[in-house]
Coordinates of C-alpha atoms in Angstrom, one line a residue:
M1 CA 6.2 69.6 -73.7
Q2 CA 4.2 67.4 -71.4
R3 CA 5.1 66.2 -67.6
S4 CA 2.5 63.7 -68.5
A5 CA 1.6 61.1 -70.8
G6 CA -1.6 62.7 -72.0
S7 CA -1.6 65.9 -71.6
S8 CA 5.4 90.6 -90.1
R9 CA 10.1 110.3 -104.1
R10 CA 10.3 111.8 -106.0
R11 CA 7.5 114.3 -107.0
R12 CA 6.9 113.8 -111.5
H13 CA 5.0 116.4 -112.7
H14 CA 2.8 116.8 -115.9
T15 CA 1.2 119.6 -118.0
R16 CA -1.6 119.4 -119.7
P17 CA -1.9 121.7 -122.8
L18 CA -3.8 125.0 -123.1
L19 CA -7.3 123.6 -124.0
G20 CA -7.7 125.5 -127.6
G21 CA -4.7 126.4 -127.5
A22 CA -2.5 130.4 -127.0
V23 CA -3.3 131.1 -130.9
A24 CA -6.9 130.9 -131.0
V25 CA -7.0 132.8 -127.8
I26 CA -5.1 135.7 -129.2
A27 CA -7.4 135.9 -132.2
A28 CA -10.5 136.5 -130.5
G29 CA -8.7 138.9 -128.7
A30 CA -11.4 138.9 -126.2
L31 CA -9.0 137.4 -123.4
T32 CA -6.8 139.4 -121.2
V33 CA -3.4 137.8 -120.1
T34 CA -4.8 137.0 -116.4
G35 CA -8.2 135.0 -118.5
L36 CA -5.5 133.7 -120.5
V37 CA -3.5 131.6 -117.1
S38 CA -7.4 131.2 -115.2
T39 CA -7.5 128.7 -118.9
A40 CA -4.7 126.4 -118.0
Q41 CA -4.8 123.3 -115.5
A42 CA -2.1 123.0 -112.5
A43 CA 0.5 120.6 -112.8
D44 CA 0.0 116.7 -112.0
V45 CA 1.7 115.8 -109.0
N46 CA 2.5 112.2 -106.4
N47 CA 0.3 112.8 -104.0
A48 CA 2.3 109.7 -102.2
K49 CA 4.5 110.7 -99.2
N50 CA 7.3 109.2 -98.7
A51 CA 7.3 107.4 -102.5
G52 CA 10.4 106.2 -102.2
F53 CA 10.6 105.3 -98.7
E54 CA 14.3 107.5 -97.8
S55 CA 11.9 108.3 -94.5
G56 CA 12.1 104.6 -93.7
L57 CA 8.4 103.5 -93.2
A58 CA 6.6 106.9 -92.5
N59 CA 3.8 107.5 -93.8
W60 CA 3.4 102.9 -94.2
T61 CA 1.5 101.1 -92.4
C62 CA 2.7 97.0 -93.2
S63 CA 1.0 93.8 -92.0
A64 CA 2.2 91.9 -88.7
G65 CA 5.3 93.5 -89.3
S66 CA 6.6 92.1 -92.5
G67 CA 7.9 95.3 -94.1
A68 CA 11.0 97.3 -93.1
T69 CA 13.6 99.8 -95.3
V70 CA 17.1 98.7 -97.0
S71 CA 19.9 100.2 -98.8
S72 CA 20.1 97.4 -101.8
P73 CA 18.9 96.7 -103.8
V74 CA 17.3 100.2 -104.4
R75 CA 15.9 101.8 -107.8
S76 CA 16.3 105.6 -106.9
G77 CA 18.2 107.3 -103.9
T78 CA 19.1 105.3 -100.9
S79 CA 16.2 103.1 -100.0
A80 CA 13.9 100.8 -100.9
L81 CA 10.7 98.7 -99.1
K82 CA 11.3 94.8 -98.1
A83 CA 8.2 93.5 -97.5
T84 CA 8.5 89.4 -96.6
P85 CA 5.4 87.5 -96.7
A86 CA 4.6 85.0 -93.8
G87 CA 2.3 82.2 -92.4
Q88 CA -1.1 83.5 -92.7
D89 CA 0.2 87.2 -93.5
N90 CA 1.0 88.2 -97.0
A91 CA 3.2 91.0 -96.6
K92 CA 0.5 94.4 -97.2
C93 CA 2.5 97.7 -97.2
S94 CA -0.4 100.5 -97.7
Q95 CA -1.1 104.3 -97.3
T96 CA -4.3 106.9 -97.2
V97 CA -3.9 109.5 -100.4
A98 CA -5.8 112.2 -100.2
V99 CA -7.2 112.7 -103.5
K100 CA -9.3 114.9 -106.0
P101 CA -13.3 114.2 -106.2
N102 CA -14.1 113.5 -110.5
S103 CA -10.8 112.8 -111.1
T104 CA -8.4 110.1 -113.0
Y105 CA -4.7 109.3 -111.2
A106 CA -2.1 107.3 -112.6
L107 CA -0.8 104.6 -109.7
S108 CA 2.3 102.9 -110.5
S109 CA 5.8 101.3 -108.5
W110 CA 8.8 99.6 -109.2
V111 CA 9.5 96.3 -108.0
Q112 CA 11.1 93.3 -108.0
G113 CA 12.1 90.2 -105.9
G114 CA 8.9 87.8 -105.0
Y115 CA 5.6 88.2 -106.2
A116 CA 4.3 92.0 -105.9
Y117 CA 0.6 93.6 -105.8
L118 CA 0.3 96.9 -106.5
G119 CA -3.0 98.0 -106.1
V120 CA -6.0 100.8 -104.9
T121 CA -9.0 100.6 -102.5
G122 CA -11.9 103.3 -101.6
S123 CA -11.6 105.3 -105.2
G124 CA -15.5 105.7 -105.4
T125 CA -15.6 103.6 -108.4
T126 CA -13.6 100.7 -109.7
D127 CA -11.0 99.7 -107.4
V128 CA -7.7 98.3 -109.4
S129 CA -4.6 96.3 -109.3
T130 CA -2.0 94.5 -111.3
W131 CA 0.8 92.3 -110.3
T132 CA 3.9 90.3 -111.0
P133 CA 4.4 87.3 -110.0
G134 CA 8.3 88.3 -110.0
S135 CA 11.2 89.5 -111.2
T136 CA 15.6 89.7 -110.4
T137 CA 15.4 93.0 -111.5
W138 CA 13.4 96.0 -111.1
T139 CA 10.1 95.9 -112.9
K140 CA 7.4 99.0 -113.3
L141 CA 3.5 97.9 -112.5
S142 CA 1.2 101.2 -113.5
T143 CA -2.4 100.7 -113.3
S144 CA -4.6 103.7 -113.3
F145 CA -8.0 104.8 -111.6
K146 CA -10.6 107.1 -111.7
T147 CA -12.1 109.0 -108.0
G148 CA -16.1 109.0 -106.8
A149 CA -17.9 112.5 -106.6
N150 CA -17.3 112.4 -103.1
T151 CA -14.2 110.7 -103.2
T152 CA -10.9 112.7 -100.8
S153 CA -8.4 109.9 -100.2
V154 CA -8.0 106.6 -101.4
T155 CA -5.9 103.5 -100.2
V156 CA -2.8 102.6 -102.3
Y157 CA -0.9 99.2 -100.9
T158 CA 1.8 97.3 -102.4
H159 CA 1.7 93.5 -101.6
G160 CA 3.3 90.0 -101.7
W161 CA 2.2 86.4 -102.2
Y162 CA 1.5 83.4 -99.4
G163 CA 4.3 81.7 -99.0
Q164 CA 6.7 83.4 -101.3
S165 CA 10.0 85.0 -101.0
A166 CA 10.3 89.1 -99.9
Y167 CA 9.6 91.0 -102.2
F168 CA 10.9 94.8 -102.8
A169 CA 9.7 98.3 -103.5
D170 CA 10.6 101.7 -105.0
D171 CA 9.1 105.2 -106.0
V172 CA 5.5 104.8 -105.6
E173 CA 3.3 107.3 -107.8
V174 CA 0.0 108.1 -107.7
T175 CA 0.4 111.2 -110.3
G176 CA -2.8 113.3 -110.8
P177 CA -4.4 116.1 -109.3
D178 CA -2.7 117.9 -105.4
G179 CA -5.3 116.3 -103.3
G180 CA -3.7 118.7 -100.8
G181 CA -1.2 116.0 -99.0
G182 CA 1.9 117.8 -99.5
G183 CA 2.7 115.5 -102.6
D184 CA 6.4 113.6 -101.4
G185 CA 5.9 114.6 -98.3
P186 CA 8.7 116.9 -96.2
G187 CA 12.1 115.0 -96.7
P188 CA 13.7 112.7 -94.0
V189 CA 14.6 114.5 -90.8
I190 CA 17.9 113.5 -88.9
P191 CA 16.6 110.2 -86.6
A192 CA 16.6 109.6 -82.8
A193 CA 19.0 107.9 -81.4
P194 CA 19.3 104.2 -81.0
A195 CA 18.0 102.1 -77.9
G196 CA 17.8 99.4 -76.4
L197 CA 21.9 98.9 -77.3
T198 CA 22.8 95.2 -75.7
A199 CA 25.9 93.4 -76.0
G200 CA 25.9 89.8 -76.9
A201 CA 27.6 87.3 -77.2
T202 CA 31.6 87.8 -77.2
T203 CA 34.9 85.8 -77.9
T204 CA 38.6 86.1 -77.4
S205 CA 38.7 88.4 -80.5
S206 CA 34.8 89.9 -81.1
V207 CA 31.7 91.4 -79.1
S208 CA 27.9 90.8 -81.2
L209 CA 25.6 93.7 -80.8
S210 CA 22.0 94.5 -81.0
W211 CA 19.8 97.4 -80.5
N212 CA 16.3 98.2 -81.4
A213 CA 15.2 99.8 -84.8
V214 CA 15.2 104.0 -85.0
S215 CA 12.4 104.8 -87.3
G216 CA 13.6 106.5 -90.7
A217 CA 16.9 105.6 -90.1
T218 CA 18.2 104.1 -93.4
G219 CA 21.6 102.4 -91.2
Y220 CA 23.5 102.8 -88.0
K221 CA 27.0 103.1 -86.9
V222 CA 28.9 101.4 -84.1
Y223 CA 31.4 103.0 -81.8
R224 CA 34.2 101.6 -79.4
D225 CA 35.7 103.6 -77.3
G226 CA 34.5 106.5 -78.6
V227 CA 36.6 105.8 -82.7
Q228 CA 34.0 103.7 -85.6
A229 CA 34.2 100.2 -85.6
A230 CA 31.7 99.3 -87.9
T231 CA 28.4 100.2 -90.2
S232 CA 25.2 98.0 -90.1
T233 CA 21.6 98.6 -92.0
G234 CA 20.5 96.1 -90.1
T235 CA 19.9 96.8 -85.7
S236 CA 22.9 94.2 -85.4
A237 CA 26.8 93.9 -85.4
T238 CA 29.8 92.3 -84.3
V239 CA 32.8 94.3 -83.6
T240 CA 35.7 92.0 -84.5
G241 CA 39.9 92.3 -84.4
L242 CA 39.9 93.1 -80.4
A243 CA 41.8 91.7 -77.9
A244 CA 41.0 89.1 -75.7
D245 CA 40.4 89.9 -72.2
T246 CA 39.5 93.1 -72.3
A247 CA 37.1 95.7 -71.2
Y248 CA 35.3 97.6 -74.1
Q249 CA 32.7 100.7 -74.3
F250 CA 30.2 100.9 -77.4
S251 CA 27.9 103.0 -78.7
V252 CA 25.7 103.7 -81.7
S253 CA 24.2 106.5 -83.7
A254 CA 21.2 106.3 -86.4
T255 CA 21.9 107.5 -89.7
N256 CA 20.2 109.1 -93.1
A257 CA 20.1 111.5 -95.9
A258 CA 19.8 114.2 -93.4
G259 CA 22.1 112.7 -91.2
E260 CA 23.5 111.3 -88.4
S261 CA 21.9 111.2 -84.5
V262 CA 23.6 111.6 -81.6
K263 CA 24.9 108.4 -79.6
S264 CA 23.1 106.2 -78.1
A265 CA 23.7 105.4 -74.5
A266 CA 27.4 103.1 -74.4
V267 CA 27.3 99.9 -72.9
N268 CA 30.3 98.0 -71.2
A269 CA 31.4 94.0 -72.5
R270 CA 34.7 92.1 -72.2
T271 CA 35.9 90.0 -74.7
A272 CA 36.6 86.0 -73.5
K273 CA 39.9 85.4 -72.0
P274 CA 42.3 83.4 -74.3
G275 CA 41.7 79.5 -74.5
S276 CA 38.2 80.0 -72.4
G277 CA 36.7 78.9 -76.3
G278 CA 32.8 78.2 -74.9
P279 CA 30.7 76.2 -72.6
G280 CA 30.5 72.6 -74.6
P281 CA 30.8 71.5 -78.2
A282 CA 29.8 72.4 -81.0
V283 CA 26.7 71.3 -82.2
P284 CA 26.3 68.9 -85.6
K285 CA 25.4 70.9 -88.4
H286 CA 22.2 68.2 -88.5
A287 CA 21.6 67.2 -85.0
V288 CA 18.7 65.0 -83.2
T289 CA 17.2 66.7 -79.6
G290 CA 15.9 64.6 -77.1
Y291 CA 14.4 65.8 -73.9
W292 CA 15.2 63.7 -70.6
Q293 CA 12.6 63.7 -67.6
N294 CA 13.7 64.3 -64.7
F295 CA 10.7 63.0 -63.0
N296 CA 8.6 59.6 -63.4
N297 CA 5.2 59.8 -65.2
G298 CA 5.4 56.0 -66.8
A299 CA 8.1 56.2 -68.8
A300 CA 11.0 54.7 -68.7
V301 CA 12.9 55.9 -65.8
Q302 CA 17.2 56.5 -67.4
K303 CA 20.1 57.9 -66.0
L304 CA 21.8 60.7 -68.7
T305 CA 24.0 57.8 -69.6
D306 CA 21.5 55.5 -70.3
V307 CA 20.4 58.1 -73.4
P308 CA 21.6 56.6 -76.6
A309 CA 24.1 58.4 -78.7
D310 CA 21.7 59.3 -81.3
Y311 CA 20.7 62.9 -79.6
D312 CA 23.0 66.0 -79.9
I313 CA 21.4 67.7 -78.0
I314 CA 19.9 66.5 -74.3
A315 CA 17.4 69.3 -72.5
V316 CA 17.4 68.5 -69.0
S317 CA 13.0 68.7 -67.9
F318 CA 12.7 70.6 -65.9
A319 CA 14.0 74.0 -64.5
D320 CA 11.0 75.3 -61.9
A321 CA 10.2 78.6 -61.1
T322 CA 10.8 80.3 -57.8
P323 CA 10.0 83.3 -55.8
T324 CA 11.7 85.8 -57.4
P325 CA 9.7 86.6 -60.8
G326 CA 11.9 84.7 -64.0
A327 CA 14.4 83.4 -61.8
V328 CA 14.7 79.8 -62.1
T329 CA 16.2 76.6 -60.2
F330 CA 17.2 72.6 -60.6
K331 CA 17.1 70.2 -57.8
L332 CA 17.3 66.4 -59.0
D333 CA 14.1 64.4 -58.8
T334 CA 16.5 61.4 -56.7
A335 CA 13.4 59.6 -55.5
G336 CA 11.6 59.3 -58.7
L337 CA 14.0 58.7 -60.5
N338 CA 15.5 55.4 -58.5
G339 CA 17.9 56.8 -55.9
Y340 CA 19.6 58.3 -59.3
T341 CA 22.2 60.9 -57.5
D342 CA 23.0 64.5 -58.2
A343 CA 26.7 63.5 -57.6
Q344 CA 25.8 60.6 -60.7
F345 CA 24.1 63.1 -62.4
R346 CA 26.8 66.0 -62.4
A347 CA 29.4 63.1 -63.6
D348 CA 27.2 62.1 -66.5
I349 CA 27.0 65.3 -67.8
K350 CA 30.1 65.9 -67.8
T351 CA 30.3 62.0 -69.4
K352 CA 28.2 63.0 -72.0
Q353 CA 29.9 66.7 -73.1
A354 CA 32.8 64.3 -73.6
Q355 CA 30.8 62.3 -76.0
G356 CA 30.5 65.6 -78.1
K357 CA 27.1 66.0 -76.9
N358 CA 25.5 69.4 -75.3
V359 CA 23.2 68.9 -72.5
I360 CA 21.4 72.0 -71.7
I361 CA 18.8 73.2 -68.8
S362 CA 14.4 73.2 -70.2
I363 CA 12.4 76.0 -69.2
G364 CA 9.0 75.4 -68.9
G365 CA 7.0 72.6 -69.7
E366 CA 3.0 71.9 -69.5
L367 CA 3.1 72.8 -65.7
G368 CA 5.8 75.9 -65.9
T369 CA 5.5 79.1 -64.9
V370 CA 7.9 81.6 -65.2
R371 CA 7.7 84.7 -66.2
V372 CA 10.2 87.3 -67.8
D373 CA 7.8 90.3 -68.2
N374 CA 9.8 93.0 -67.3
D375 CA 13.7 93.8 -66.3
A376 CA 14.1 92.5 -63.5
S377 CA 12.5 88.8 -64.2
A378 CA 14.6 89.4 -67.3
T379 CA 17.3 90.0 -65.5
A380 CA 16.5 87.4 -62.7
F381 CA 16.0 84.7 -65.0
A382 CA 19.4 85.4 -66.7
N383 CA 21.8 85.2 -63.7
S384 CA 19.4 82.4 -62.6
V385 CA 19.7 80.1 -65.2
Y386 CA 24.0 81.5 -66.2
A387 CA 23.8 80.4 -62.2
L388 CA 22.9 76.7 -63.0
M389 CA 25.2 76.3 -66.4
Q390 CA 27.9 77.2 -63.7
D391 CA 27.1 74.6 -61.0
Y392 CA 26.0 71.8 -62.9
G393 CA 28.0 72.3 -66.6
F394 CA 24.8 72.7 -68.6
N395 CA 26.1 73.7 -72.3
G396 CA 22.9 76.4 -72.2
V397 CA 19.2 76.1 -72.1
D398 CA 15.8 75.7 -73.8
I399 CA 13.0 77.8 -73.5
D400 CA 9.6 75.7 -73.8
L401 CA 7.2 78.5 -72.0
E402 CA 3.7 77.4 -72.7
N403 CA 1.9 79.6 -70.8
G404 CA 2.8 82.8 -72.5
L405 CA 6.2 84.8 -73.0
N406 CA 6.5 88.1 -73.9
A407 CA 9.7 88.6 -76.8
T408 CA 10.9 92.1 -75.4
Y409 CA 11.7 91.1 -72.0
M410 CA 12.6 86.9 -73.5
T411 CA 15.3 88.9 -75.7
K412 CA 16.4 90.9 -73.0
A413 CA 16.4 87.8 -70.9
L414 CA 18.8 86.0 -73.3
R415 CA 20.8 88.4 -74.9
Q416 CA 22.4 88.9 -71.2
L417 CA 22.6 85.4 -70.7
S418 CA 24.6 85.9 -74.2
A419 CA 27.0 88.4 -72.7
K420 CA 27.5 86.3 -69.3
A421 CA 28.4 82.1 -71.6
G422 CA 29.9 83.7 -74.6
S423 CA 29.4 82.5 -78.1
G424 CA 29.5 78.8 -77.6
L425 CA 26.0 79.3 -75.6
V426 CA 23.5 76.9 -77.0
I427 CA 19.9 78.3 -77.0
T428 CA 17.0 76.0 -78.1
M429 CA 12.7 76.5 -78.2
A430 CA 10.0 74.4 -78.5
P431 CA 7.5 76.7 -79.6
Q432 CA 3.6 75.3 -79.6
T433 CA 2.9 74.6 -83.3
I434 CA -0.1 77.5 -83.1
D435 CA 2.4 80.0 -81.3
M436 CA 4.6 80.0 -85.2
Q437 CA 1.7 80.2 -87.6
S438 CA 2.6 84.1 -87.8
T439 CA 5.7 86.4 -87.5
S440 CA 3.7 88.7 -85.2
G441 CA 3.4 86.0 -82.4
E442 CA 5.4 86.3 -79.1
Y443 CA 7.4 83.3 -79.9
F444 CA 7.9 83.7 -83.6
K445 CA 9.4 87.9 -82.4
T446 CA 11.6 86.6 -79.6
A447 CA 13.5 84.4 -82.0
L448 CA 14.0 86.4 -84.9
N449 CA 15.2 88.1 -82.6
V450 CA 18.1 86.2 -81.1
K451 CA 18.8 85.0 -84.6
D452 CA 21.7 85.7 -84.7
I453 CA 22.8 84.0 -81.0
L454 CA 20.0 80.8 -81.7
T455 CA 20.7 77.6 -82.1
V456 CA 17.6 75.8 -83.3
V457 CA 13.4 76.3 -83.0
N458 CA 12.0 72.5 -82.4
M459 CA 8.3 73.3 -83.0
Q460 CA 6.4 71.2 -81.5
Y461 CA 3.9 69.4 -84.1
Y462 CA 1.7 67.7 -81.8
N463 CA -1.3 68.6 -79.3
S464 CA -2.4 70.8 -82.0
G465 CA -5.4 70.1 -84.1
S466 CA -5.5 70.6 -87.6
M467 CA -3.0 74.1 -88.6
L468 CA -3.1 76.4 -91.5
G469 CA 0.5 75.4 -93.6
C470 CA 2.7 78.8 -95.4
D471 CA 0.4 77.8 -98.8
G472 CA -2.8 79.0 -96.8
K473 CA -4.0 75.7 -96.9
V474 CA -5.4 73.4 -93.7
Y475 CA -3.0 70.5 -93.0
S476 CA -4.3 68.2 -90.3
Q477 CA -1.7 66.7 -87.7
G478 CA -0.4 63.4 -88.3
S479 CA 0.8 63.9 -92.0
V480 CA 4.3 64.6 -93.9
D481 CA 2.3 67.9 -95.6
F482 CA 1.8 69.1 -91.4
L483 CA 5.2 68.7 -90.5
T484 CA 6.6 70.5 -94.4
A485 CA 4.2 73.2 -94.8
L486 CA 3.8 74.4 -91.5
A487 CA 8.2 74.0 -91.2
C488 CA 7.9 76.1 -94.3
I489 CA 6.2 79.2 -92.4
Q490 CA 9.2 79.1 -90.1
L491 CA 11.5 79.0 -92.8
E492 CA 9.8 81.4 -95.1
G493 CA 9.8 83.4 -92.1
G494 CA 12.9 84.8 -91.4
L495 CA 14.9 81.4 -89.3
D496 CA 17.5 79.9 -90.8
P497 CA 17.3 76.3 -91.7
S498 CA 20.0 75.5 -89.2
Q499 CA 17.2 77.5 -86.9
V500 CA 14.5 74.9 -88.5
G501 CA 13.9 71.4 -86.6
I502 CA 10.7 68.7 -86.7
G503 CA 9.4 68.5 -82.9
V504 CA 7.5 65.4 -82.6
P505 CA 6.2 62.0 -79.9
A506 CA 8.3 59.5 -79.6
S507 CA 5.9 57.4 -79.4
T508 CA 2.2 56.9 -79.1
R509 CA 1.9 57.4 -75.4
G510 CA 4.7 60.7 -75.9
A511 CA 1.7 63.6 -76.8
G512 CA -2.5 63.1 -77.3
S513 CA -2.3 63.7 -80.1
G514 CA 0.1 64.5 -83.5
Y515 CA 2.6 61.1 -83.3
V516 CA 3.6 60.5 -86.9
S517 CA 6.2 57.1 -87.1
P518 CA 9.7 57.5 -88.2
S519 CA 9.0 56.6 -91.5
I520 CA 7.1 60.3 -92.0
V521 CA 9.8 62.3 -90.0
N522 CA 12.4 60.4 -92.3
A523 CA 9.7 61.7 -95.4
A524 CA 9.7 65.3 -93.8
L525 CA 13.1 65.6 -93.6
D526 CA 14.0 64.2 -96.7
C527 CA 11.2 66.8 -98.3
L528 CA 12.8 69.6 -97.1
T529 CA 16.0 69.1 -97.7
K530 CA 16.6 67.2 -101.0
G531 CA 12.6 68.1 -102.5
T532 CA 12.1 64.5 -102.1
N533 CA 9.2 62.3 -100.2
C534 CA 7.1 65.0 -100.4
G535 CA 3.8 64.7 -100.0
S536 CA 0.8 66.7 -101.9
F537 CA 2.7 70.1 -100.1
K538 CA 6.5 70.4 -102.1
P539 CA 8.1 73.8 -101.0
S540 CA 9.0 76.2 -103.5
K541 CA 12.4 75.6 -103.0
T542 CA 14.8 72.6 -100.6
Y543 CA 16.4 73.7 -97.7
P544 CA 19.6 71.4 -96.9
S545 CA 21.2 73.0 -94.2
L546 CA 17.7 72.3 -91.8
R547 CA 18.9 71.2 -88.1
G548 CA 17.6 68.5 -87.6
A549 CA 14.8 66.7 -85.9
M550 CA 13.3 66.5 -81.8
T551 CA 11.4 64.6 -80.1
W552 CA 9.2 64.2 -76.5
S553 CA 11.3 62.5 -74.6
T554 CA 14.3 60.1 -74.8
N555 CA 12.1 58.2 -71.9
W556 CA 9.0 57.7 -73.8
D557 CA 11.4 56.9 -77.2
A558 CA 13.4 53.8 -74.6
T559 CA 10.1 52.8 -73.9
A560 CA 9.3 52.1 -76.8
G561 CA 12.9 50.5 -77.1
F562 CA 14.4 53.3 -78.8
A563 CA 12.3 52.6 -82.4
W564 CA 12.3 57.0 -82.7
S565 CA 16.1 57.4 -82.1
K566 CA 17.3 53.9 -84.2
A567 CA 15.4 55.1 -87.4
V568 CA 15.2 59.7 -87.1
G569 CA 19.1 59.5 -85.5
P570 CA 21.0 58.3 -88.6
H571 CA 18.8 59.9 -91.0
V572 CA 19.4 62.9 -90.1
R573 CA 23.2 62.4 -90.1
S574 CA 23.1 60.8 -93.6
L575 CA 21.0 64.6 -94.5
P576 CA 23.1 67.1 -97.0

């Protein structure tokens, strides 16, 4: 955001018949029993390792973190692969398989879900592939290939297609002569204990927990004070049925077919006090976010009470870095805001909240240099933001770091903040366009890491130039296609539609490039939520719960006579 105007198993055996037949051998009388055995062909084996994903993703590599093992749906055993395409990534999962030269192999896999491809490269002859456009039931893909004279390994792969839904795969087979790779490989081993257990949002009767994924795990058990309280197939869980204002200790273990790991290091959490509720009003199903400038850059100077009612979330811009890494502070620019006093500002926060609005503190901006890149700075960030929330009454935080973000430690910081603030905490993000092109980006990873406590990501659809949409095509900023095709990346990349908003400048002076008229914003909202008013790009499905829109800034909106909020605000409220 600018401070200035310019500025992702089984082994099958086949036995070949004895050449010539046993009768011919006996009649000839020329071969001993040993000689008879020597004419048999070795049984074919499945040369793929971990072919049924019973050991998680062991032996498999998935592009951009797109792959994960799931317990449902599965074709056999207890696990299957789920791979999710996003942006420029087609969710390719591959394995190097040992084979014999000059041999023929049958390649197959069972698939379900979206577009799914199965193929092989490096055969030394003709590489092959096969695919299906999608299925709601398990469908078998089959083909075969022959290895070259010097081929001792091939790469077997599955992948989906850009902008399409996730696909599932199970029971991969590369059946033929034993290449010496050990067939389907060893069975699963008991997984390691989960690390990174963190307590998140709390209510009077529940505590949210999250932890790091464990290789080879197919599920997790959550313990409360040493007693199992919940299970999960993912890396988060919410323990319910707790007493208010009570301290609990939690730990988690990882499980698979081989057994259960030891428990993780324990964490402590306390449920909320009765009647404490959340930090502020609930955010509407469809909401408009506006940034309020704590500085004068030529836009209209405003008090908080000057911000129109069309705005549901007001992000105060910006908190500033302190000499302590990760820590932030805030001071009202009274001189730049024509004498607007700190006491008036604090009172106006309460006034807006009484009107059902959320006022949050934004961290970063074009010139912001807040660094959260280790445990100490993550804790400093959480503590300092929470201190500002208690001091001024802010309802949450906006992450607008345009100078680098570390997903690991920002995730820790936001979860620590959530543990302090409770379930009503508002967390918004305003990444630049480039930050949300792939799920492998640090911003995108952070958003997905905190998905259970995230309110909305309002990506900045400006100051970026042309970008790729979820269909792999290039779109120029300033068009409805640019807004919809890029939003599709987030919507299909793992964010809930309620966590996606369209961020645009309020006027031509609000950004260096990328301004679109309010009518284009409204058309994009219609396209994404209802499938109407689309341009050349039309999503494969609609997202009725899309959160809404954001603008930089309420001040530039005021400068332009509030043309943006007067048009977009009512339209957002009219969405399905």
